[in-house]
CSV table of C-alpha atoms in Angstrom, one decimal:
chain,number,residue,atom,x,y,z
A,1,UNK,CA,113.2,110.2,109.7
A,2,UNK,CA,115.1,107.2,110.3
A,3,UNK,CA,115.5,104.4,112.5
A,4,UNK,CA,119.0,104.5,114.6
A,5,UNK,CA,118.7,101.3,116.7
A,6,UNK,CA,116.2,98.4,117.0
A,7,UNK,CA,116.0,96.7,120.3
A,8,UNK,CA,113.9,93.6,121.1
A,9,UNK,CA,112.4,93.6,123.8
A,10,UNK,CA,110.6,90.6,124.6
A,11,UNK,CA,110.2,87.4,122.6
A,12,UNK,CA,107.7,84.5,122.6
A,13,UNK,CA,106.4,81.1,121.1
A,14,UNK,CA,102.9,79.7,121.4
A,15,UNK,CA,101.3,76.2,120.2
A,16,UNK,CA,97.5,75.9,120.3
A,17,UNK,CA,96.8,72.2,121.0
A,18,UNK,CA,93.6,70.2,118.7
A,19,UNK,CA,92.0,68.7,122.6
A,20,UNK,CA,92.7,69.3,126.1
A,21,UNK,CA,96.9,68.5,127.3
A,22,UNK,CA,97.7,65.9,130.2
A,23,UNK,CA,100.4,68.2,132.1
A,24,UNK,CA,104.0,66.7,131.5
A,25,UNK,CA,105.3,65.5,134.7
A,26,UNK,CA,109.0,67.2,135.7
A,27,UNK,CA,111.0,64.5,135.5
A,28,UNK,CA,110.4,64.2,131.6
A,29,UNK,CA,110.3,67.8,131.0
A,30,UNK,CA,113.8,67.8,132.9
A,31,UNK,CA,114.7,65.0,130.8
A,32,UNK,CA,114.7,67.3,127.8
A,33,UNK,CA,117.4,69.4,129.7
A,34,UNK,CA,119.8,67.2,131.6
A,35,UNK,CA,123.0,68.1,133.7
A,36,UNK,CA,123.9,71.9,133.8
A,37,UNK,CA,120.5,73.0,131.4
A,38,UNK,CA,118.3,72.3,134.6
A,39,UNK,CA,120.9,74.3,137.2
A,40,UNK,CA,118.7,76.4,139.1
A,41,UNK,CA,115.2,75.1,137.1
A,42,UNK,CA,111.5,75.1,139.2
A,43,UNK,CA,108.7,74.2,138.3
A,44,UNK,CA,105.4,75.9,139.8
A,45,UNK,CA,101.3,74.6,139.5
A,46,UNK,CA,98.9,77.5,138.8
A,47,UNK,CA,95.7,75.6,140.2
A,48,UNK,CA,93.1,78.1,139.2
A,49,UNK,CA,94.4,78.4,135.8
A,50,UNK,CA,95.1,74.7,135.4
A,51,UNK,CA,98.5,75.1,134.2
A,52,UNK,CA,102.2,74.1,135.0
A,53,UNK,CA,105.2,76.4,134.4
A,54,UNK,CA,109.2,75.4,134.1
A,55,UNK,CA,111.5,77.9,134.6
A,56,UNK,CA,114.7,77.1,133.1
A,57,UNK,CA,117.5,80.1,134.3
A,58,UNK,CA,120.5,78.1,132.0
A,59,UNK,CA,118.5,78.3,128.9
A,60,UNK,CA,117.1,81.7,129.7
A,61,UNK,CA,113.1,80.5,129.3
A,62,UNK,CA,110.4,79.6,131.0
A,63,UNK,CA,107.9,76.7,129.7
A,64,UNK,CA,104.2,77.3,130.4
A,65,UNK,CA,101.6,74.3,130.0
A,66,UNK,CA,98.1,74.8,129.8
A,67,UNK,CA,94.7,72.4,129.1
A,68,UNK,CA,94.9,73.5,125.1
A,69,UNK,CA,98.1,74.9,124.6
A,70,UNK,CA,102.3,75.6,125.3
A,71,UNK,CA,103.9,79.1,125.9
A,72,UNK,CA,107.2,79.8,126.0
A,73,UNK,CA,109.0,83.0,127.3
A,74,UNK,CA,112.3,83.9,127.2
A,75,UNK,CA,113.3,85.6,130.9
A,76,UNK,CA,115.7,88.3,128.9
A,77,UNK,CA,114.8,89.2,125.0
A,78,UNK,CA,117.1,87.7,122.9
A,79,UNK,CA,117.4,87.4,118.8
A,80,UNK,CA,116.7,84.1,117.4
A,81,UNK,CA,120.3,83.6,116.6
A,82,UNK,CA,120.6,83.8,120.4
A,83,UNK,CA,117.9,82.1,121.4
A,84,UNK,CA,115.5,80.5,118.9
A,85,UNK,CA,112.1,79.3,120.5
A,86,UNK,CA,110.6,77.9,117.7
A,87,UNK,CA,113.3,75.4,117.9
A,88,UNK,CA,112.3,74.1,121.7
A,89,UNK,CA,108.8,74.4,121.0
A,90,UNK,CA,109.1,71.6,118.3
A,91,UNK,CA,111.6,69.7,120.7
A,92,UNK,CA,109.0,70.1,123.5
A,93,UNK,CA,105.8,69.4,121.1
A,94,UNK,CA,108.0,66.1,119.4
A,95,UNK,CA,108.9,64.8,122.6
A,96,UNK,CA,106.3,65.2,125.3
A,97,UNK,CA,102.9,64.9,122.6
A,98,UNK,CA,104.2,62.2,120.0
A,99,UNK,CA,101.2,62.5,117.3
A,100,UNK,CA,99.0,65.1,119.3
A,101,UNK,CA,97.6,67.6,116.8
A,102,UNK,CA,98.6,71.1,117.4
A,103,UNK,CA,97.0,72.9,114.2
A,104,UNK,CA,98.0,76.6,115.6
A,105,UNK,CA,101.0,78.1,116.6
A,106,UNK,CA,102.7,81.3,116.4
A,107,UNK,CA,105.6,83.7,117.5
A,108,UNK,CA,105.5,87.3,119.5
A,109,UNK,CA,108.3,89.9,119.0
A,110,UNK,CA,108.2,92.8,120.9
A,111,UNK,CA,110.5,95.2,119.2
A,112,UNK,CA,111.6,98.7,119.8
A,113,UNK,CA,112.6,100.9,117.0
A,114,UNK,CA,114.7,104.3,117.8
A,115,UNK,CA,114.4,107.1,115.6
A,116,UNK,CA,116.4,110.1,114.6
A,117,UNK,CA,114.1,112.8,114.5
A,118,UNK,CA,111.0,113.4,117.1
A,119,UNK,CA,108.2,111.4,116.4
A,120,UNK,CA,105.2,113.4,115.7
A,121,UNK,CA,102.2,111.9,117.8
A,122,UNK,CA,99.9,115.0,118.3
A,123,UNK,CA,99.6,114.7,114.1
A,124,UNK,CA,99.1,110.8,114.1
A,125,UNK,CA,96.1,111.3,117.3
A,126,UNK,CA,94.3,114.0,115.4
A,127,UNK,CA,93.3,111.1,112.9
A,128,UNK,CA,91.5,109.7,115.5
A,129,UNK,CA,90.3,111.5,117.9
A,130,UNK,CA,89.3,115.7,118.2
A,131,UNK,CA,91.4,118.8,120.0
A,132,UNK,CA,89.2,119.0,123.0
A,133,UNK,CA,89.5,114.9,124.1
A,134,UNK,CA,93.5,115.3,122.1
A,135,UNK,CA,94.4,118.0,125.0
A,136,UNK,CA,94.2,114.9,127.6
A,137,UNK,CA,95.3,112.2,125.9
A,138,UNK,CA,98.1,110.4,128.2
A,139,UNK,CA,98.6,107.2,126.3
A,140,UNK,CA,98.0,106.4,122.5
A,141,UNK,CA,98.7,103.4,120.5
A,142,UNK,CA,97.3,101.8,117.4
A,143,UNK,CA,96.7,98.3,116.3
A,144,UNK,CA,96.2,96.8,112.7
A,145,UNK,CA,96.5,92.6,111.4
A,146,UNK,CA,98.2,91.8,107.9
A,147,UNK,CA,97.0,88.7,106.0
A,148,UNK,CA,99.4,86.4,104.4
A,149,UNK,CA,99.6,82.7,102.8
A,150,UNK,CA,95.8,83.3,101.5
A,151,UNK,CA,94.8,83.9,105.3
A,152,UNK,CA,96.3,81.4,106.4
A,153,UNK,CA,98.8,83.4,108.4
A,154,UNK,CA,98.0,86.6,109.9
A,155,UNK,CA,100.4,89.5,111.2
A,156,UNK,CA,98.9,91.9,114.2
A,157,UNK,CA,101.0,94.6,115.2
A,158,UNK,CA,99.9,96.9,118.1
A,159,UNK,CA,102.1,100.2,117.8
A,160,UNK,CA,103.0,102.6,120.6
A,161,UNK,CA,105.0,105.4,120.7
A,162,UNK,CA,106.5,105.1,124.4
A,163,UNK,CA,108.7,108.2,123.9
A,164,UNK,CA,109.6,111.3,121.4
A,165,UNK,CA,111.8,109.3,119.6
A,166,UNK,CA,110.8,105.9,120.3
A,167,UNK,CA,108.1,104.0,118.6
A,168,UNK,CA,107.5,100.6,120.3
A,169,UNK,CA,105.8,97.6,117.9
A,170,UNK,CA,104.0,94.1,119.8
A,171,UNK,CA,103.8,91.7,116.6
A,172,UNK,CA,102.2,88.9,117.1
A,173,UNK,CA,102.0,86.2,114.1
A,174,UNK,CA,100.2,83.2,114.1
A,175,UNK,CA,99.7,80.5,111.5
A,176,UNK,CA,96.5,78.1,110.7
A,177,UNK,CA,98.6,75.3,110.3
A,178,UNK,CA,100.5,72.6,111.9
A,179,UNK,CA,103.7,73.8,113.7
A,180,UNK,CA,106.3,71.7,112.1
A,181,UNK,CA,108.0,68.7,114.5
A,182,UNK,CA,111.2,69.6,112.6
A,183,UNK,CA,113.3,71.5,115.0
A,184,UNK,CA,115.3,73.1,112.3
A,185,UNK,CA,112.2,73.8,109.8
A,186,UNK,CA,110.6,75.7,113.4
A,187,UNK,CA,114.0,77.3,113.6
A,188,UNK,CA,114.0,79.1,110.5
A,189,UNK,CA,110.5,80.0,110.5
A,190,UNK,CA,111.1,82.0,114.3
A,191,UNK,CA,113.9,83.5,112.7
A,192,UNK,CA,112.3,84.7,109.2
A,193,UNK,CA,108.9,86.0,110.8
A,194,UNK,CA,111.0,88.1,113.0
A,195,UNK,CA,113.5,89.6,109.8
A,196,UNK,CA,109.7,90.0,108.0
A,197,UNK,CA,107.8,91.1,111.0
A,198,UNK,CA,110.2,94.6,111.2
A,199,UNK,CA,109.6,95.6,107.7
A,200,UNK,CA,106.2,96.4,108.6
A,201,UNK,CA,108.1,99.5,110.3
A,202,UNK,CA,109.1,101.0,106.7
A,203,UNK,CA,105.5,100.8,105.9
A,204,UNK,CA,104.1,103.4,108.6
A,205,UNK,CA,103.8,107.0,107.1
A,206,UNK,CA,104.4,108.2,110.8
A,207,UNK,CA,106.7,111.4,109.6
């Protein structure tokens, strides 16, 4: 088997905060995107859930603030060298939280991976589960994490295979560190977990 396209699907950047966030107020998160990057932005107040979200159509992301930590979600899936959101998640942490601790942060590729050949399921379920409950079995995915940097960062992949030829992977990496203020150190790291998070597909025995 082999993979014929790769597709991403959806793409996002988290930063877990040390204590509890003020909410920015818009007019200095808009100040991080003046003239034509605010065209068409809102901004919307989630009261139950405490947070405030920005939603930025020119840049093609949305900003989501909450008591101990910052999403960010792009509204179409792009490749970092289209859209890098490690970048505007330093930019964002730099700017609106000068010298406020943020010792978590991570990245979420959503990637789908084509194949060539049909994808045989029926022998991947019988690992887990027996002919009689395998007969009604509608939906089936697995899920494993990968330690790196002496635990320090850890890789979790939920896997699904959403069709007979197409095998759909959730990554999700996160790192027990501080997420660097450097926009362009951030860059590269949002662009190299994503080249390193898809060769955990060459490593499934799923033939």
């Amino acid at each position: 088997m082999a993979i014929i396209a790769r597709n991403t699907e959806a793409v996002s950047a988290v930063a877990v905060a040390g204590q509890t966030l003020a909410l920015p107020e818009a007019s200095a998160v808009f100040a991080l995107y003046p003239g034509p990057l605010s065209k068409g932005a809102r901004m919307m107040d989630d009261t139950a859930l405490r947070s405030r979200s920005f939603t930025l159509p020119a840049l093609d992301f949305q900003i989501i603030f909450e008591p101990t930590r910052i999403r960010i979600e792009a509204l179409t899936p792009k490749k970092p060298d289209e859209l890098n959101l490690g970048e505007h998640l330093a930019i964002i942490i730099a700017s609106l939280y000068p010298g406020r601790p943020f010792p978590r942060f991570g990245f979420n590729y959503d990637i789908a991976y084509q194949y060539d050949a049909v994808i045989q399921q029926n022998e991947i379920i019988k690992t887990f589960v027996d002919k009689e409950t395998r007969d009604m079995v509608t939906h089936f995915g697995w899920q494993f994490t990968v330690m790196k940097d002496k635990g320090k960062r850890r890789e979790t992949y939920f896997c699904k295979v959403v069709s007979p030829l197409e095998l759909r992977i959730m990554s999700n990496v996160e790192s027990d560190s501080l997420i660097p203020t450097d926009k362009n150190v951030a860059n590269r790291l949002y662009a190299q977990w994503y080249t390193e998070c898809q060769e955990v597909v060459t490593h499934l025995t799923i033939s």
